[in-house]
GROMACS .gro file of C-alpha atoms in nm:
model
  102
    1UNK     CA    1  13.635   7.880   5.169
    2UNK     CA    2  13.378   7.991   5.435
    3UNK     CA    3  13.021   8.117   5.350
    4UNK     CA    4  12.932   8.469   5.428
    5UNK     CA    5  12.738   8.528   5.744
    6UNK     CA    6  12.368   8.562   5.739
    7UNK     CA    7  12.202   8.883   5.853
    8UNK     CA    8  12.087   8.701   6.166
    9UNK     CA    9  12.445   8.576   6.237
   10UNK     CA   10  12.591   8.923   6.179
   11UNK     CA   11  12.339   9.075   6.412
   12UNK     CA   12  12.431   8.808   6.690
   13UNK     CA   13  12.802   8.880   6.630
   14UNK     CA   14  12.728   9.253   6.658
   15UNK     CA   15  12.521   9.205   6.976
   16UNK     CA   16  12.807   8.989   7.142
   17UNK     CA   17  13.064   9.263   7.037
   18UNK     CA   18  12.856   9.526   7.189
   19UNK     CA   19  12.808   9.327   7.518
   20UNK     CA   20  13.184   9.287   7.536
   21UNK     CA   21  13.259   9.646   7.478
   22UNK     CA   22  12.997   9.785   7.722
   23UNK     CA   23  13.138   9.536   7.995
   24UNK     CA   24  13.491   9.650   7.919
   25UNK     CA   25  13.377  10.004   7.940
   26UNK     CA   26  13.199   9.950   8.279
   27UNK     CA   27  13.505   9.776   8.406
   28UNK     CA   28  13.744  10.054   8.285
   29UNK     CA   29  13.526  10.330   8.438
   30UNK     CA   30  13.425  10.158   8.770
   31UNK     CA   31  13.635   9.837   8.800
   32UNK     CA   32  13.490   9.510   8.884
   33UNK     CA   33  13.193   9.668   9.062
   34UNK     CA   34  13.103   9.842   8.748
   35UNK     CA   35  13.121   9.555   8.533
   36UNK     CA   36  12.907   9.364   8.784
   37UNK     CA   37  12.647   9.647   8.779
   38UNK     CA   38  12.642   9.635   8.393
   39UNK     CA   39  12.551   9.260   8.415
   40UNK     CA   40  12.284   9.305   8.680
   41UNK     CA   41  12.118   9.603   8.467
   42UNK     CA   42  12.134   9.379   8.159
   43UNK     CA   43  11.987   9.082   8.361
   44UNK     CA   44  11.699   9.291   8.487
   45UNK     CA   45  11.624   9.415   8.152
   46UNK     CA   46  11.614   9.065   7.997
   47UNK     CA   47  11.407   8.938   8.278
   48UNK     CA   48  11.132   9.207   8.214
   49UNK     CA   49  11.139   9.104   7.839
   50UNK     CA   50  11.108   8.747   7.906
   51UNK     CA   51  10.802   8.795   8.159
   52UNK     CA   52  10.647   9.011   7.881
   53UNK     CA   53  10.713   8.734   7.642
   54UNK     CA   54  10.521   8.484   7.860
   55UNK     CA   55  10.824   8.320   8.014
   56UNK     CA   56  10.761   8.388   8.380
   57UNK     CA   57  10.975   8.091   8.487
   58UNK     CA   58  11.265   8.337   8.447
   59UNK     CA   59  11.192   8.466   8.807
   60UNK     CA   60  11.235   8.120   8.953
   61UNK     CA   61  11.562   8.066   8.763
   62UNK     CA   62  11.704   8.395   8.862
   63UNK     CA   63  11.608   8.346   9.234
   64UNK     CA   64  11.765   8.005   9.225
   65UNK     CA   65  12.080   8.146   9.072
   66UNK     CA   66  12.084   8.418   9.359
   67UNK     CA   67  12.023   8.158   9.619
   68UNK     CA   68  12.305   7.942   9.482
   69UNK     CA   69  12.548   8.250   9.472
   70UNK     CA   70  12.444   8.349   9.841
   71UNK     CA   71  12.495   7.974   9.954
   72UNK     CA   72  12.824   7.962   9.785
   73UNK     CA   73  12.934   8.298   9.958
   74UNK     CA   74  12.822   8.174  10.300
   75UNK     CA   75  12.996   7.851  10.272
   76UNK     CA   76  13.318   8.028  10.166
   77UNK     CA   77  13.290   8.253  10.465
   78UNK     CA   78  13.251   7.944  10.703
   79UNK     CA   79  13.567   7.820  10.552
   80UNK     CA   80  13.444   7.578  10.287
   81UNK     CA   81  13.535   7.709   9.958
   82UNK     CA   82  13.431   7.404   9.746
   83UNK     CA   83  13.089   7.518   9.626
   84UNK     CA   84  13.240   7.873   9.550
   85UNK     CA   85  13.516   7.712   9.357
   86UNK     CA   86  13.296   7.486   9.161
   87UNK     CA   87  13.034   7.771   9.082
   88UNK     CA   88  13.314   7.981   8.941
   89UNK     CA   89  13.466   7.695   8.744
   90UNK     CA   90  13.123   7.613   8.602
   91UNK     CA   91  13.039   7.966   8.527
   92UNK     CA   92  13.376   8.032   8.349
   93UNK     CA   93  13.317   7.711   8.129
   94UNK     CA   94  12.971   7.813   8.023
   95UNK     CA   95  13.054   8.170   7.958
   96UNK     CA   96  13.377   8.084   7.768
   97UNK     CA   97  13.148   7.860   7.546
   98UNK     CA   98  12.866   8.070   7.486
   99UNK     CA   99  12.952   8.449   7.511
  100UNK     CA  100  13.240   8.685   7.498
  101UNK     CA  101  13.497   8.629   7.769
  102UNK     CA  102  13.543   8.893   8.051
   0.00000   0.00000   0.00000
């Protein structure tokens, strides 16, 4: 028999469910672009909260992720899709393990 969830666990579960529902709504109404815009708005909000909490290194992390993404897109446009493929594969693994699947 499993133990009941704590209030913190229930809250985290509700948050994950809300994220999944909102991303799904955005995708249904505006397609893949809508889902991307949802995640960008969420990232911007979370970055602002992290900065207020004294974790300013979030700017560096987000900038690096953006540079990685642009590098992968550039290489793919040049005909070398390895970085793009590796990036998507790694991202899918992390997201599947730590958040709702989209």
